[in-house]
């Protein structure tokens, strides 16, 4: 397993959580690591991504201003603040050869980590 996500849990609305994604193997500077989430009965949606080399970041509108993606060596973090019940989902990290906003753009996936936000 090249990607390992962790850090999910139960939090009250307005609270914070930090997810971590340990990225193994070789990652080219042009690659991107993204976070996606999937709520029950819904499609897997883009949350945020970071380019490996430049560390430029990209966010879905729904999380802009509340979530921050960052990288420290081979770990990619997703700091989630001001959490809302609608943020409840299984969160996945994934690595792709280039930046993309669709799940199909990423070929390697970690196991998910569940985030539950109570109202």
mmCIF file of C-alpha atoms in Angstrom:
data_model
loop_
_atom_site.group_PDB
_atom_site.id
_atom_site.type_symbol
_atom_site.label_atom_id
_atom_site.label_comp_id
_atom_site.label_asym_id
_atom_site.label_seq_id
_atom_site.Cartn_x
_atom_site.Cartn_y
_atom_site.Cartn_z
ATOM 1 C CA UNK A 1 0.000 0.000 0.000
ATOM 2 C CA UNK A 2 1.598 3.232 -1.146
ATOM 3 C CA UNK A 3 -0.829 5.638 0.494
ATOM 4 C CA UNK A 4 -2.079 5.390 4.049
ATOM 5 C CA UNK A 5 -4.745 7.797 5.319
ATOM 6 C CA UNK A 6 -5.427 8.395 8.992
ATOM 7 C CA UNK A 7 -6.840 10.930 11.410
ATOM 8 C CA UNK A 8 -10.578 10.584 10.971
ATOM 9 C CA UNK A 9 -12.967 10.581 13.875
ATOM 10 C CA UNK A 10 -16.054 12.071 15.450
ATOM 11 C CA UNK A 11 -16.167 15.814 16.004
ATOM 12 C CA UNK A 12 -18.847 18.353 16.799
ATOM 13 C CA UNK A 13 -19.875 20.966 14.277
ATOM 14 C CA UNK A 14 -17.460 23.873 14.370
ATOM 15 C CA UNK A 15 -14.597 21.654 15.447
ATOM 16 C CA UNK A 16 -11.378 20.672 13.696
ATOM 17 C CA UNK A 17 -9.607 17.533 12.557
ATOM 18 C CA UNK A 18 -6.338 16.923 10.747
ATOM 19 C CA UNK A 19 -6.073 14.059 8.317
ATOM 20 C CA UNK A 20 -2.724 12.610 7.320
ATOM 21 C CA UNK A 21 -1.729 10.691 4.208
ATOM 22 C CA UNK A 22 1.596 8.866 4.316
ATOM 23 C CA UNK A 23 2.840 8.633 0.734
ATOM 24 C CA UNK A 24 5.199 5.771 -0.066
ATOM 25 C CA UNK A 25 7.257 4.988 -3.117
ATOM 26 C CA UNK A 26 8.581 7.563 -5.542
ATOM 27 C CA UNK A 27 6.554 10.685 -6.287
ATOM 28 C CA UNK A 28 7.574 12.822 -9.236
ATOM 29 C CA UNK A 29 7.580 16.572 -8.792
ATOM 30 C CA UNK A 30 4.845 16.916 -11.414
ATOM 31 C CA UNK A 31 2.549 14.561 -9.535
ATOM 32 C CA UNK A 32 -0.307 15.575 -7.311
ATOM 33 C CA UNK A 33 -1.808 14.146 -4.163
ATOM 34 C CA UNK A 34 -5.459 14.798 -3.650
ATOM 35 C CA UNK A 35 -8.102 14.309 -1.020
ATOM 36 C CA UNK A 36 -11.549 13.117 -2.018
ATOM 37 C CA UNK A 37 -14.583 12.307 0.069
ATOM 38 C CA UNK A 38 -17.576 10.083 -0.329
ATOM 39 C CA UNK A 39 -20.734 10.360 1.718
ATOM 40 C CA UNK A 40 -23.157 7.415 1.907
ATOM 41 C CA UNK A 41 -25.091 7.030 -1.326
ATOM 42 C CA UNK A 42 -23.146 9.794 -3.049
ATOM 43 C CA UNK A 43 -20.329 10.003 -5.548
ATOM 44 C CA UNK A 44 -16.726 10.501 -4.600
ATOM 45 C CA UNK A 45 -16.005 14.241 -4.701
ATOM 46 C CA UNK A 46 -12.818 16.258 -4.996
ATOM 47 C CA UNK A 47 -11.850 18.113 -1.812
ATOM 48 C CA UNK A 48 -8.304 19.417 -2.255
ATOM 49 C CA UNK A 49 -5.037 18.658 -3.995
ATOM 50 C CA UNK A 50 -1.408 19.668 -3.820
ATOM 51 C CA UNK A 51 1.248 19.494 -6.497
ATOM 52 C CA UNK A 52 4.176 17.520 -5.163
ATOM 53 C CA UNK A 53 7.016 19.717 -6.362
ATOM 54 C CA UNK A 54 5.609 23.264 -6.353
ATOM 55 C CA UNK A 55 3.246 22.583 -3.429
ATOM 56 C CA UNK A 56 0.594 24.671 -5.162
ATOM 57 C CA UNK A 57 -2.819 23.930 -3.720
ATOM 58 C CA UNK A 58 -6.333 23.594 -5.089
ATOM 59 C CA UNK A 59 -9.669 23.381 -3.296
ATOM 60 C CA UNK A 60 -13.280 22.592 -3.938
ATOM 61 C CA UNK A 61 -15.545 25.588 -3.409
ATOM 62 C CA UNK A 62 -17.321 23.803 -0.575
ATOM 63 C CA UNK A 63 -14.176 23.719 1.572
ATOM 64 C CA UNK A 64 -12.325 26.858 0.517
ATOM 65 C CA UNK A 65 -11.401 28.947 3.521
ATOM 66 C CA UNK A 66 -12.011 26.071 5.942
ATOM 67 C CA UNK A 67 -9.646 23.314 4.801
ATOM 68 C CA UNK A 68 -5.923 23.549 4.191
ATOM 69 C CA UNK A 69 -3.814 20.982 2.363
ATOM 70 C CA UNK A 70 -0.075 20.865 2.941
ATOM 71 C CA UNK A 71 2.915 18.569 2.570
ATOM 72 C CA UNK A 72 5.775 17.830 4.896
ATOM 73 C CA UNK A 73 8.271 15.416 3.322
ATOM 74 C CA UNK A 74 6.217 12.347 2.422
ATOM 75 C CA UNK A 75 3.098 13.167 4.379
ATOM 76 C CA UNK A 76 0.202 15.192 3.027
ATOM 77 C CA UNK A 77 -2.093 16.792 5.563
ATOM 78 C CA UNK A 78 -5.642 18.045 5.350
ATOM 79 C CA UNK A 79 -6.398 20.472 8.151
ATOM 80 C CA UNK A 80 -10.151 20.786 8.448
ATOM 81 C CA UNK A 81 -11.584 23.661 10.480
ATOM 82 C CA UNK A 82 -15.122 24.916 11.052
ATOM 83 C CA UNK A 83 -16.450 21.479 10.251
ATOM 84 C CA UNK A 84 -20.088 21.094 9.270
ATOM 85 C CA UNK A 85 -22.366 18.036 9.379
ATOM 86 C CA UNK A 86 -22.284 17.998 5.570
ATOM 87 C CA UNK A 87 -18.538 17.323 5.749
ATOM 88 C CA UNK A 88 -19.363 13.867 7.084
ATOM 89 C CA UNK A 89 -17.873 11.303 4.694
ATOM 90 C CA UNK A 90 -15.141 8.779 4.163
ATOM 91 C CA UNK A 91 -12.049 10.717 3.126
ATOM 92 C CA UNK A 92 -9.536 9.201 0.718
ATOM 93 C CA UNK A 93 -6.109 10.351 -0.371
ATOM 94 C CA UNK A 94 -4.855 9.540 -3.838
ATOM 95 C CA UNK A 95 -1.822 10.116 -6.034
ATOM 96 C CA UNK A 96 -1.940 11.047 -9.678
ATOM 97 C CA UNK A 97 0.617 11.738 -12.352
ATOM 98 C CA UNK A 98 -0.709 15.271 -12.674
ATOM 99 C CA UNK A 99 -3.240 17.519 -11.031
ATOM 100 C CA UNK A 100 -6.842 16.545 -11.619
ATOM 101 C CA UNK A 101 -10.242 17.104 -10.110
ATOM 102 C CA UNK A 102 -11.868 13.788 -10.927
ATOM 103 C CA UNK A 103 -11.276 10.439 -9.238
ATOM 104 C CA UNK A 104 -10.288 8.968 -12.609
ATOM 105 C CA UNK A 105 -7.298 11.351 -12.681
ATOM 106 C CA UNK A 106 -5.722 9.498 -9.750
ATOM 107 C CA UNK A 107 -4.405 5.981 -10.130
ATOM 108 C CA UNK A 108 -3.296 5.115 -6.609
ATOM 109 C CA UNK A 109 -5.601 5.294 -3.630
ATOM 110 C CA UNK A 110 -5.270 4.863 0.078
ATOM 111 C CA UNK A 111 -7.881 3.284 2.288
ATOM 112 C CA UNK A 112 -10.456 5.754 3.537
ATOM 113 C CA UNK A 113 -10.743 7.351 6.923
ATOM 114 C CA UNK A 114 -14.169 8.203 8.301
ATOM 115 C CA UNK A 115 -14.980 11.732 9.408
ATOM 116 C CA UNK A 116 -18.249 12.217 11.257
ATOM 117 C CA UNK A 117 -19.416 15.705 12.178
ATOM 118 C CA UNK A 118 -22.284 15.850 14.629
ATOM 119 C CA UNK A 119 -24.687 18.785 14.807
#
